PDB file of C-alpha atoms in Angstrom:
ATOM      1  CA  MET V   8    -179.062 125.391  22.538  1.00 44.00           C
ATOM      2  CA  SER V   9    -178.121 128.165  24.979  1.00 44.00           C
ATOM      3  CA  GLU V  10    -174.455 128.879  25.700  1.00 40.00           C
ATOM      4  CA  ILE V  11    -174.943 128.015  29.392  1.00 38.00           C
ATOM      5  CA  VAL V  12    -176.316 124.586  28.505  1.00 41.00           C
ATOM      6  CA  ARG V  13    -173.529 124.107  25.968  1.00 45.00           C
ATOM      7  CA  ASP V  14    -170.913 125.057  28.567  1.00 41.00           C
ATOM      8  CA  MET V  15    -172.314 122.556  31.051  1.00 44.00           C
ATOM      9  CA  ILE V  16    -172.308 119.825  28.395  1.00 44.00           C
ATOM     10  CA  LEU V  17    -168.685 120.597  27.540  1.00 46.00           C
ATOM     11  CA  ALA V  18    -167.756 120.636  31.220  1.00 47.00           C
ATOM     12  CA  GLY V  19    -169.494 117.299  31.674  1.00 47.00           C
ATOM     13  CA  CYS V  20    -167.447 115.867  28.824  1.00 48.00           C
ATOM     14  CA  VAL V  21    -164.283 117.069  30.559  1.00 45.00           C
ATOM     15  CA  ALA V  22    -165.407 115.375  33.778  1.00 44.00           C
ATOM     16  CA  LEU V  23    -166.129 112.116  31.944  1.00 41.00           C
ATOM     17  CA  LEU V  24    -162.713 112.212  30.282  1.00 40.00           C
ATOM     18  CA  LEU V  25    -161.005 112.822  33.625  1.00 39.00           C
ATOM     19  CA  MET V  26    -162.878 109.923  35.218  1.00 37.00           C
ATOM     20  CA  MET V  27    -161.673 107.654  32.429  1.00 34.00           C
ATOM     21  CA  ILE V  28    -158.009 108.567  32.930  1.00 34.00           C
ATOM     22  CA  MET V  29    -157.998 108.721  36.749  1.00 36.00           C
ATOM     23  CA  PRO V  30    -156.832 105.709  38.768  1.00 37.00           C
ATOM     24  CA  TYR V  31    -159.242 104.377  41.399  1.00 33.00           C
ATOM     25  CA  GLY V  32    -156.852 105.532  44.108  1.00 32.00           C
ATOM     26  CA  ALA V  33    -157.574 109.124  43.123  1.00 34.00           C
ATOM     27  CA  PHE V  34    -161.111 109.061  44.560  1.00 31.00           C
ATOM     28  CA  ALA V  35    -161.018 111.045  47.803  1.00 35.00           C
ATOM     29  CA  GLN V  36    -164.787 110.947  48.377  1.00 40.00           C
ATOM     30  CA  GLN V  37    -167.954 110.783  46.330  1.00 50.00           C
ATOM     31  CA  GLY V  38    -167.995 113.590  43.818  1.00 76.00           C
ATOM     32  CA  VAL V  39    -164.484 114.874  44.596  1.00 77.00           C
ATOM     33  CA  TRP V  40    -161.283 113.679  42.930  1.00 78.00           C
ATOM     34  CA  THR V  41    -157.702 114.878  43.308  1.00 77.00           C
ATOM     35  CA  VAL V  42    -154.834 113.618  41.168  1.00 74.00           C
ATOM     36  CA  PRO V  43    -151.381 114.839  42.204  1.00 70.00           C
ATOM     37  CA  GLN V  44    -148.722 113.774  39.716  1.00 73.00           C
ATOM     38  CA  PRO V  45    -145.091 114.836  39.240  1.00 73.00           C
ATOM     39  CA  GLU V  46    -145.911 116.752  36.060  1.00 81.00           C
ATOM     40  CA  ARG V  47    -149.576 117.675  36.597  1.00 84.00           C
ATOM     41  CA  MET V  48    -152.217 118.222  39.263  1.00 85.00           C
ATOM     42  CA  TRP V  49    -155.973 117.810  38.831  1.00 86.00           C
ATOM     43  CA  ALA V  50    -158.686 118.579  41.365  1.00 90.00           C
ATOM     44  CA  VAL V  51    -162.263 117.906  40.270  1.00 91.00           C
ATOM     45  CA  THR V  52    -165.545 118.407  42.123  1.00 92.00           C
ATOM     46  CA  ASP V  53    -168.681 117.033  40.477  1.00 91.00           C
ATOM     47  CA  ILE V  54    -171.809 117.093  42.657  1.00 91.00           C
ATOM     48  CA  GLN V  55    -175.549 116.851  41.997  1.00 89.00           C
ATOM     49  CA  HIS V  56    -177.576 117.460  45.144  1.00 89.00           C
ATOM     50  CA  ILE V  57    -181.200 117.957  46.234  1.00 89.00           C
ATOM     51  CA  GLY V  58    -181.995 119.774  49.481  1.00 89.00           C
ATOM     52  CA  PRO V  59    -179.887 121.827  51.923  1.00 91.00           C
ATOM     53  CA  LEU V  60    -176.211 121.983  50.978  1.00 90.00           C
ATOM     54  CA  SER V  61    -173.032 123.508  52.349  1.00 92.00           C
ATOM     55  CA  ILE V  62    -169.733 123.011  50.545  1.00 92.00           C
ATOM     56  CA  ASN V  63    -166.326 124.696  50.671  1.00 93.00           C
ATOM     57  CA  ARG V  64    -163.307 123.761  48.575  1.00 93.00           C
ATOM     58  CA  ASP V  65    -159.806 125.250  48.554  1.00 93.00           C
ATOM     59  CA  TYR V  66    -157.010 124.166  46.208  1.00 92.00           C
ATOM     60  CA  SER V  67    -153.475 125.503  45.916  1.00 90.00           C
ATOM     61  CA  HIS V  68    -150.151 124.934  44.217  1.00 88.00           C
ATOM     62  CA  SER V  69    -146.854 126.697  44.845  1.00 87.00           C
ATOM     63  CA  TYR V  70    -143.266 126.552  43.593  1.00 84.00           C
ATOM     64  CA  SER V  71    -140.246 128.264  45.130  1.00 84.00           C
ATOM     65  CA  ALA V  72    -136.629 127.848  44.026  1.00 81.00           C
ATOM     66  CA  ASP V  73    -133.774 129.732  42.325  1.00 76.00           C
ATOM     67  CA  GLY V  74    -135.239 133.165  42.998  1.00 77.00           C
ATOM     68  CA  ALA V  75    -138.662 132.249  41.610  1.00 79.00           C
ATOM     69  CA  ILE V  76    -141.941 132.079  43.494  1.00 83.00           C
ATOM     70  CA  GLU V  77    -145.148 130.917  41.813  1.00 85.00           C
ATOM     71  CA  GLU V  78    -148.513 130.537  43.521  1.00 88.00           C
ATOM     72  CA  ARG V  79    -151.842 129.293  42.176  1.00 88.00           C
ATOM     73  CA  THR V  80    -154.900 129.086  44.430  1.00 91.00           C
ATOM     74  CA  HIS V  81    -158.578 128.485  43.760  1.00 95.00           C
ATOM     75  CA  SER V  82    -161.570 128.277  46.077  1.00 95.00           C
ATOM     76  CA  PHE V  83    -165.341 128.170  45.915  1.00 96.00           C
ATOM     77  CA  ASN V  84    -168.230 127.792  48.319  1.00 96.00           C
ATOM     78  CA  ALA V  85    -171.962 127.275  48.009  1.00 95.00           C
ATOM     79  CA  ASN V  86    -174.730 127.183  50.581  1.00 94.00           C
ATOM     80  CA  VAL V  87    -178.429 126.330  50.328  1.00 92.00           C
ATOM     81  CA  SER V  88    -180.024 126.572  53.761  1.00 86.00           C
ATOM     82  CA  ALA V  89    -183.399 124.886  53.168  1.00 84.00           C
ATOM     83  CA  GLY V  90    -185.884 123.505  50.644  1.00 81.00           C
ATOM     84  CA  ASN V  91    -185.747 120.817  47.975  1.00 84.00           C
ATOM     85  CA  ALA V  92    -183.894 122.762  45.313  1.00 85.00           C
ATOM     86  CA  LYS V  93    -181.595 121.002  42.864  1.00 90.00           C
ATOM     87  CA  THR V  94    -177.988 122.162  43.001  1.00 92.00           C
ATOM     88  CA  ARG V  95    -175.341 121.254  40.418  1.00 92.00           C
ATOM     89  CA  ILE V  96    -171.656 121.944  41.071  1.00 93.00           C
ATOM     90  CA  PHE V  97    -168.807 121.217  38.684  1.00 94.00           C
ATOM     91  CA  ASP V  98    -165.304 122.556  39.295  1.00 95.00           C
ATOM     92  CA  VAL V  99    -161.893 121.802  37.758  1.00 93.00           C
ATOM     93  CA  PHE V 100    -158.548 123.089  39.039  1.00 93.00           C
ATOM     94  CA  SER V 101    -155.545 122.060  36.937  1.00 91.00           C
ATOM     95  CA  VAL V 102    -151.869 123.009  37.138  1.00 89.00           C
ATOM     96  CA  ALA V 103    -149.308 121.801  34.615  1.00 85.00           C
ATOM     97  CA  PRO V 104    -146.429 121.453  34.888  1.00 84.00           C
ATOM     98  CA  THR V 105    -146.079 121.341  38.682  1.00 81.00           C
ATOM     99  CA  THR V 106    -142.500 122.629  38.419  1.00 83.00           C
ATOM    100  CA  ARG V 107    -141.294 126.106  37.453  1.00 80.00           C
ATOM    101  CA  GLY V 108    -143.313 127.700  34.677  1.00 79.00           C
ATOM    102  CA  SER V 109    -146.661 126.265  35.760  1.00 82.00           C
ATOM    103  CA  ARG V 110    -149.828 127.048  33.847  1.00 84.00           C
ATOM    104  CA  LEU V 111    -153.318 127.141  35.288  1.00 88.00           C
ATOM    105  CA  PHE V 112    -156.777 126.130  34.121  1.00 91.00           C
ATOM    106  CA  VAL V 113    -159.951 126.623  36.173  1.00 94.00           C
ATOM    107  CA  ASP V 114    -163.554 125.946  35.182  1.00 95.00           C
ATOM    108  CA  THR V 115    -166.429 126.450  37.629  1.00 96.00           C
ATOM    109  CA  ILE V 116    -170.147 125.888  37.032  1.00 95.00           C
ATOM    110  CA  ILE V 117    -172.726 126.197  39.819  1.00 95.00           C
ATOM    111  CA  GLY V 118    -176.426 125.834  38.991  1.00 93.00           C
ATOM    112  CA  TYR V 119    -179.486 126.182  41.218  1.00 92.00           C
ATOM    113  CA  ASN V 120    -183.042 125.169  40.311  1.00 89.00           C
ATOM    114  CA  PRO V 121    -185.686 125.467  43.061  1.00 86.00           C
ATOM    115  CA  PRO V 122    -188.975 123.552  42.741  1.00 79.00           C
ATOM    116  CA  ASN V 123    -192.042 125.357  41.448  1.00 70.00           C
ATOM    117  CA  MET V 124    -192.523 128.060  44.043  1.00 59.00           C
ATOM    118  CA  ASN V 125    -192.689 131.805  44.503  1.00 59.00           C
ATOM    119  CA  THR V 126    -188.994 132.731  44.439  1.00 56.00           C
ATOM    120  CA  SER V 127    -189.831 136.266  45.563  1.00 59.00           C
ATOM    121  CA  ALA V 128    -191.231 135.017  48.877  1.00 61.00           C
ATOM    122  CA  PRO V 129    -189.262 136.350  51.877  1.00 61.00           C
ATOM    123  CA  ARG V 130    -188.323 132.844  53.056  1.00 68.00           C
ATOM    124  CA  ALA V 131    -187.630 131.356  49.643  1.00 74.00           C
ATOM    125  CA  PRO V 132    -184.366 129.331  49.794  1.00 84.00           C
ATOM    126  CA  ARG V 133    -181.424 130.800  47.917  1.00 90.00           C
ATOM    127  CA  LEU V 134    -178.017 129.740  46.685  1.00 94.00           C
ATOM    128  CA  ILE V 135    -175.322 131.884  48.297  1.00 96.00           C
ATOM    129  CA  GLY V 136    -171.654 131.497  47.464  1.00 97.00           C
ATOM    130  CA  SER V 137    -168.509 132.687  45.733  1.00 97.00           C
ATOM    131  CA  GLU V 138    -165.593 131.545  43.592  1.00 96.00           C
ATOM    132  CA  SER V 139    -162.132 133.083  43.342  1.00 95.00           C
ATOM    133  CA  THR V 140    -158.720 132.428  41.838  1.00 93.00           C
ATOM    134  CA  TYR V 141    -155.346 133.923  42.744  1.00 90.00           C
ATOM    135  CA  ILE V 142    -152.281 133.902  40.497  1.00 87.00           C
ATOM    136  CA  GLY V 143    -148.958 135.182  41.821  1.00 83.00           C
ATOM    137  CA  ASP V 144    -145.478 135.240  40.281  1.00 81.00           C
ATOM    138  CA  SER V 145    -142.285 136.775  41.626  1.00 80.00           C
ATOM    139  CA  TYR V 146    -138.884 136.526  39.934  1.00 75.00           C
ATOM    140  CA  ASN V 147    -135.596 138.034  40.989  1.00 73.00           C
ATOM    141  CA  GLY V 148    -132.842 137.829  38.396  1.00 61.00           C
ATOM    142  CA  ASN V 149    -132.515 137.146  34.687  1.00 54.00           C
ATOM    143  CA  SER V 150    -134.198 134.143  33.171  1.00 54.00           C
ATOM    144  CA  GLU V 151    -135.852 133.066  29.969  1.00 54.00           C
ATOM    145  CA  LEU V 152    -139.238 133.551  31.609  1.00 52.00           C
ATOM    146  CA  CYS V 153    -139.156 137.145  32.748  1.00 53.00           C
ATOM    147  CA  ALA V 154    -137.369 140.435  33.282  1.00 53.00           C
ATOM    148  CA  PRO V 155    -135.346 141.001  36.479  1.00 52.00           C
ATOM    149  CA  ALA V 156    -137.168 141.650  39.770  1.00 58.00           C
ATOM    150  CA  VAL V 157    -140.695 141.401  38.423  1.00 65.00           C
ATOM    151  CA  ARG V 158    -143.813 140.697  40.444  1.00 74.00           C
ATOM    152  CA  VAL V 159    -147.247 139.888  39.094  1.00 76.00           C
ATOM    153  CA  CYS V 160    -150.382 138.998  40.975  1.00 81.00           C
ATOM    154  CA  GLY V 161    -153.994 138.778  39.924  1.00 84.00           C
ATOM    155  CA  VAL V 162    -157.205 138.066  41.826  1.00 90.00           C
ATOM    156  CA  MET V 163    -160.453 137.296  40.022  1.00 92.00           C
ATOM    157  CA  GLY V 164    -163.793 135.871  41.003  1.00 95.00           C
ATOM    158  CA  SER V 165    -167.435 136.437  41.847  1.00 96.00           C
ATOM    159  CA  GLN V 166    -170.034 136.427  44.599  1.00 97.00           C
ATOM    160  CA  PHE V 167    -173.628 135.361  44.105  1.00 97.00           C
ATOM    161  CA  ASP V 168    -176.945 135.263  45.940  1.00 96.00           C
ATOM    162  CA  LEU V 169    -179.381 133.512  43.605  1.00 94.00           C
ATOM    163  CA  LYS V 170    -183.050 132.659  43.918  1.00 92.00           C
ATOM    164  CA  ARG V 171    -182.480 130.572  40.796  1.00 92.00           C
ATOM    165  CA  GLY V 172    -179.937 130.372  37.999  1.00 93.00           C
ATOM    166  CA  VAL V 173    -176.410 129.451  36.954  1.00 95.00           C
ATOM    167  CA  VAL V 174    -172.959 130.995  37.317  1.00 96.00           C
ATOM    168  CA  HIS V 175    -170.050 129.920  35.118  1.00 96.00           C
ATOM    169  CA  SER V 176    -166.449 131.139  35.196  1.00 95.00           C
ATOM    170  CA  THR V 177    -163.265 130.138  33.426  1.00 93.00           C
ATOM    171  CA  THR V 178    -159.700 131.193  34.209  1.00 90.00           C
ATOM    172  CA  SER V 179    -156.624 130.209  32.210  1.00 87.00           C
ATOM    173  CA  THR V 180    -152.950 131.175  31.966  1.00 81.00           C
ATOM    174  CA  ASN V 181    -150.358 130.512  29.283  1.00 71.00           C
ATOM    175  CA  THR V 182    -147.038 131.435  30.908  1.00 60.00           C
ATOM    176  CA  PRO V 183    -146.083 132.757  34.349  1.00 54.00           C
ATOM    177  CA  MET V 184    -145.632 136.303  33.090  1.00 59.00           C
ATOM    178  CA  SER V 185    -148.470 136.342  30.571  1.00 57.00           C
ATOM    179  CA  LEU V 186    -151.719 136.034  32.498  1.00 61.00           C
ATOM    180  CA  ALA V 187    -155.023 135.677  30.685  1.00 64.00           C
ATOM    181  CA  SER V 188    -158.004 135.559  31.009  1.00 82.00           C
ATOM    182  CA  TYR V 189    -161.089 135.464  33.258  1.00 90.00           C
ATOM    183  CA  ASP V 190    -164.517 134.905  31.727  1.00 94.00           C
ATOM    184  CA  PHE V 191    -167.756 134.969  33.706  1.00 95.00           C
ATOM    185  CA  SER V 192    -171.398 134.460  32.767  1.00 95.00           C
ATOM    186  CA  SER V 193    -174.619 134.097  34.734  1.00 95.00           C
ATOM    187  CA  THR V 194    -178.345 133.823  34.197  1.00 94.00           C
ATOM    188  CA  GLY V 195    -181.202 133.788  36.693  1.00 94.00           C
ATOM    189  CA  GLU V 196    -182.601 135.930  39.477  1.00 94.00           C
ATOM    190  CA  GLY V 197    -180.871 137.476  42.458  1.00 94.00           C
ATOM    191  CA  THR V 198    -177.558 139.294  42.838  1.00 96.00           C
ATOM    192  CA  VAL V 199    -174.172 138.597  41.240  1.00 97.00           C
ATOM    193  CA  SER V 200    -170.950 140.595  41.322  1.00 97.00           C
ATOM    194  CA  THR V 201    -167.705 139.825  39.532  1.00 96.00           C
ATOM    195  CA  GLY V 202    -164.396 141.415  38.674  1.00 94.00           C
ATOM    196  CA  PHE V 203    -160.623 141.257  38.931  1.00 90.00           C
ATOM    197  CA  THR V 204    -157.605 143.063  40.370  1.00 87.00           C
ATOM    198  CA  VAL V 205    -154.072 142.881  38.974  1.00 83.00           C
ATOM    199  CA  VAL V 206    -150.767 144.310  40.241  1.00 81.00           C
ATOM    200  CA  SER V 207    -147.528 144.132  38.260  1.00 76.00           C
ATOM    201  CA  GLY V 208    -143.982 145.467  38.398  1.00 70.00           C
ATOM    202  CA  SER V 209    -141.917 146.530  41.385  1.00 66.00           C
ATOM    203  CA  GLY V 210    -140.857 149.766  43.043  1.00 62.00           C
ATOM    204  CA  ASP V 211    -141.762 152.905  41.142  1.00 64.00           C
ATOM    205  CA  ALA V 212    -142.678 150.816  38.128  1.00 63.00           C
ATOM    206  CA  GLN V 213    -145.509 149.031  39.928  1.00 70.00           C
ATOM    207  CA  THR V 214    -148.945 149.405  38.373  1.00 77.00           C
ATOM    208  CA  SER V 215    -152.356 148.156  39.423  1.00 80.00           C
ATOM    209  CA  TYR V 216    -155.846 147.919  37.992  1.00 83.00           C
ATOM    210  CA  SER V 217    -159.148 146.869  39.492  1.00 89.00           C
ATOM    211  CA  GLN V 218    -162.634 146.427  38.050  1.00 91.00           C
ATOM    212  CA  ARG V 219    -165.924 145.177  39.455  1.00 94.00           C
ATOM    213  CA  ILE V 220    -169.513 144.914  38.209  1.00 94.00           C
ATOM    214  CA  LYS V 221    -172.711 144.058  40.071  1.00 96.00           C
ATOM    215  CA  VAL V 222    -176.140 143.040  38.764  1.00 96.00           C
ATOM    216  CA  GLU V 223    -179.342 142.715  40.775  1.00 95.00           C
ATOM    217  CA  GLY V 224    -182.849 141.508  39.937  1.00 94.00           C
ATOM    218  CA  GLU V 225    -183.917 139.133  37.195  1.00 93.00           C
ATOM    219  CA  PHE V 226    -181.363 138.857  34.396  1.00 92.00           C
ATOM    220  CA  GLU V 227    -181.468 136.807  31.223  1.00 88.00           C
ATOM    221  CA  ARG V 228    -177.715 136.935  30.763  1.00 90.00           C
ATOM    222  CA  VAL V 229    -174.674 138.532  32.398  1.00 93.00           C
ATOM    223  CA  ASP V 230    -171.327 138.357  30.610  1.00 94.00           C
ATOM    224  CA  TYR V 231    -167.957 139.601  31.821  1.00 94.00           C
ATOM    225  CA  SER V 232    -164.492 139.066  30.376  1.00 91.00           C
ATOM    226  CA  ALA V 233    -161.053 140.245  31.490  1.00 87.00           C
ATOM    227  CA  SER V 234    -157.701 139.705  29.790  1.00 82.00           C
ATOM    228  CA  PHE V 235    -154.382 141.132  30.939  1.00 76.00           C
ATOM    229  CA  ASN V 236    -150.729 140.751  29.999  1.00 69.00           C
ATOM    230  CA  PRO V 237    -148.373 142.685  32.302  1.00 59.00           C
ATOM    231  CA  GLN V 238    -145.300 142.153  30.115  1.00 55.00           C
TER     232      GLN V 238
END
């Protein structure tokens, strides 16, 4: 069993578990569920579609009080302009707790399988889209969570233009000032690019780092992993 298939099975299990614990009132529309709770927020997109498709989703969570600012945002989009291709989209955005000290979990899987056809044809339909996650923390003053006057922000994600294939990314954080990690994988044919940028500190102590990779053509497997801890 390939790792991509295994990941999609695991993600499907997560979706099934969420559906079991979600109240009926949480259903916003077919294939999309949001569950805001005092201590936790879930946003789940689970779509299987055949034919042209255009979808955009943006999720966010923020906290601001007592000199602390925390922001968590996640977005993805996918577009198939024509044809009878099969598109599979599964996305989870979770923040817990929803008060100070929030942690983040994101899991995104987007798969595209066109019918038997010449994918190299000029007019062959393609899956075009992107996924990105932003994590920002700013603290001013002493606390148990961080040093005085510290800022951290990280942006990670990918862009893809696929004739066929799958992209899968996972982002997770443990504490507001210990951010880790972004993992990306893809298989198929087309173009994918992925990477991350992180900025930490303040004033003269501010540091930044950015990395990006791009792959074009037919690829059996693309793997990318980033882990950073600004403390």
